[in-house]
Coordinates of C-alpha atoms in Angstrom, one line a residue:
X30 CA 34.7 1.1 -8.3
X31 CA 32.3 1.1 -11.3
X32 CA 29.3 1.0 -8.5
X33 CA 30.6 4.0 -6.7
X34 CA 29.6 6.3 -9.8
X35 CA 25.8 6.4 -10.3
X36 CA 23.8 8.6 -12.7
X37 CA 22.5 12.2 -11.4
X38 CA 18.9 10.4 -11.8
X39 CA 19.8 6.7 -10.6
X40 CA 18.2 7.3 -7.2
X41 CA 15.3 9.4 -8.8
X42 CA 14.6 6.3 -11.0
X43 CA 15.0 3.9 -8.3
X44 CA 12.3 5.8 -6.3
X45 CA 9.7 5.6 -8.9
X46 CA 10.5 1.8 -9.9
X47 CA 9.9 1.2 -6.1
X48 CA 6.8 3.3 -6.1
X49 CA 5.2 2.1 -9.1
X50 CA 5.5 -1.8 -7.9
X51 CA 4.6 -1.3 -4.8
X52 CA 1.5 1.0 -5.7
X53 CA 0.8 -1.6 -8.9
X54 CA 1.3 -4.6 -6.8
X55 CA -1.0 -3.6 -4.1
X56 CA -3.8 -2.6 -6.9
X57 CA -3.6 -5.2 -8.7
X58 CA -3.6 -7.5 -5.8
X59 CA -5.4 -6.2 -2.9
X60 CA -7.5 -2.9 -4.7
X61 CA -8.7 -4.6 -8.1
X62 CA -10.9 -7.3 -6.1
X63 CA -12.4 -4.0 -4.0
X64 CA -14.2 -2.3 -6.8
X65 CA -17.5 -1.3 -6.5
X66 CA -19.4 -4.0 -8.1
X67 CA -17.7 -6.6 -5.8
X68 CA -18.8 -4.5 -2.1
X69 CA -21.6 -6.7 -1.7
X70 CA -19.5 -9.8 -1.2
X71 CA -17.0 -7.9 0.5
X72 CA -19.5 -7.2 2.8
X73 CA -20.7 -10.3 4.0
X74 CA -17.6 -11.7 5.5
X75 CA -15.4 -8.0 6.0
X76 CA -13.3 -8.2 9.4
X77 CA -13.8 -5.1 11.7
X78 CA -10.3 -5.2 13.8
X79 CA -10.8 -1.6 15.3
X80 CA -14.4 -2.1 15.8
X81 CA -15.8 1.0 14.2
X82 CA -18.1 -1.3 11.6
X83 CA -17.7 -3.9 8.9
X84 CA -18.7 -1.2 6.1
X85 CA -16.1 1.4 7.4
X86 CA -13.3 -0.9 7.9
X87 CA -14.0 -1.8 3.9
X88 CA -14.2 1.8 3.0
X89 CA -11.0 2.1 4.2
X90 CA -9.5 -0.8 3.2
X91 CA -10.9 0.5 0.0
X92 CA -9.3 3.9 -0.3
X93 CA -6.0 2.4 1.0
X94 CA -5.7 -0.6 -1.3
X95 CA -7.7 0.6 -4.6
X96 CA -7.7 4.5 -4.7
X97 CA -4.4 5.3 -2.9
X98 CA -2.4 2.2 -5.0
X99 CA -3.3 3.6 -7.6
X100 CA -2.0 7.6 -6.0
X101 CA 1.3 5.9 -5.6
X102 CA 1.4 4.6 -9.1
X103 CA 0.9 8.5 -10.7
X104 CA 2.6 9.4 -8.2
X105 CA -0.2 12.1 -6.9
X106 CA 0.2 13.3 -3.0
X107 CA 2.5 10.4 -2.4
X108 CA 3.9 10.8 1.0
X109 CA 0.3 11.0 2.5
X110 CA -0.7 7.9 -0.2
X111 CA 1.9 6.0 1.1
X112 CA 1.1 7.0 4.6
X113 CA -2.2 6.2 4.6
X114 CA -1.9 2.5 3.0
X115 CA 1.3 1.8 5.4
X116 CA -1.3 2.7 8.5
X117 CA -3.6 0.2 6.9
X118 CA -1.9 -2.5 6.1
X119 CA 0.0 -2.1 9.9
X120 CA -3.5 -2.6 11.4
X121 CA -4.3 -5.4 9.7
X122 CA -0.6 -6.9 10.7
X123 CA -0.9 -6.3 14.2
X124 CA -5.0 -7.0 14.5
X125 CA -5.9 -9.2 12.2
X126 CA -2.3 -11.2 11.4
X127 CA -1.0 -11.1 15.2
X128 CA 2.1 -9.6 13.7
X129 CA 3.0 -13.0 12.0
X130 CA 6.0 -13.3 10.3
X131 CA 7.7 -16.8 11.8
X132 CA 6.4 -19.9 12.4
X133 CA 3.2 -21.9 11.1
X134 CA 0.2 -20.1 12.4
X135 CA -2.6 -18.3 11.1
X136 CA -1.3 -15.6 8.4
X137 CA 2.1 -15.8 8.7
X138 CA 2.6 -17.2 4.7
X139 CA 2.1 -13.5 4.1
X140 CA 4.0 -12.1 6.6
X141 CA 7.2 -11.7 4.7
X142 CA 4.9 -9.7 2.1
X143 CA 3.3 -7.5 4.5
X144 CA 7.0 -6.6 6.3
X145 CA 8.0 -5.8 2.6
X146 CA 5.2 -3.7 2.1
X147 CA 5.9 -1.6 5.2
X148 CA 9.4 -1.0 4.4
X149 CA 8.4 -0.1 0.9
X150 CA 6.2 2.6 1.6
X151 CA 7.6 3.5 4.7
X152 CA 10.3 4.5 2.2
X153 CA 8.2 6.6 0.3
X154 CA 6.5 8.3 3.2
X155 CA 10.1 9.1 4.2
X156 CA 11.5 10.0 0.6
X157 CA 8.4 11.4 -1.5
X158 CA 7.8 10.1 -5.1
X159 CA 10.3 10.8 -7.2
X160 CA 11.2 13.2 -10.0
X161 CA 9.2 10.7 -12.3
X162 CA 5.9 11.6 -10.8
X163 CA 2.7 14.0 -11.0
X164 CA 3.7 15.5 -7.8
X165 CA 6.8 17.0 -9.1
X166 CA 5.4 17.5 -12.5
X167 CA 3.0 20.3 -10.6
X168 CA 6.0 21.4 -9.0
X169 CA 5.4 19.5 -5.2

């Protein structure tokens, strides 16, 4: 069969189409808003799930949806990247979301996204980024 027969590099680009959307989708929707110049409205209204303070909780909200999207997208230090966002946005599932998925309660319109989030950088944690990536560029 004509699918059986894939390219040497079919997975390799497969890896780092899934790892640039998911890193560029999660920017551009979740890390662009988080910016410096908007913390001060973040602030204001900034759920603190694990209780360790409203201003943490941002920080790392922060480095998980602005500065490790963006990781993922150059694919620099993926694994922990894609680690470190998939811890995140778990939290927030499970805290903040109740684990919504089903159903017509609070969050669960985006609990189809957030379960396709996991899966895609569970992925990555599990596979790495890719020969198309900075990581393997420096030989990682």
């Amino acid at each position: 069969m004509a699918f059986q027969r894939q390219s040497a590099g079919g997975g390799e680009a497969g890896l780092a189409i899934l790892r640039i959307g998911t890193g560029a989708t999660l920017f551009l929707r979740h890390g662009w808003e988080k910016q410096p110049m908007h913390w001060a409205q973040f602030m204001a209204h900034f759920p603190d799930p694990i209780h360790i303070g409203a201003h943490a909780t941002f920080f790392i909200a922060f480095l998980s949806d602005f500065v490790c999207s963006l990781l993922l997208v150059f694919g620099i230090w993926t694994r922990w990247a894609a680690l470190f966002c998939f811890c995140n946005i778990l939290v927030a599932w499970a805290l903040l979301h109740r684990f919504a998925f089903f159903g017509r309660g609070p969050g669960a319109e985006h609990g189809e996204l957030i379960v396709l989030y996991l899966v895609a950088l569970l992925t990555l944690v599990i596979t790495g980024s890719s020969a198309f990536s900075v990581d393997r560029m420096r030989g990682r």
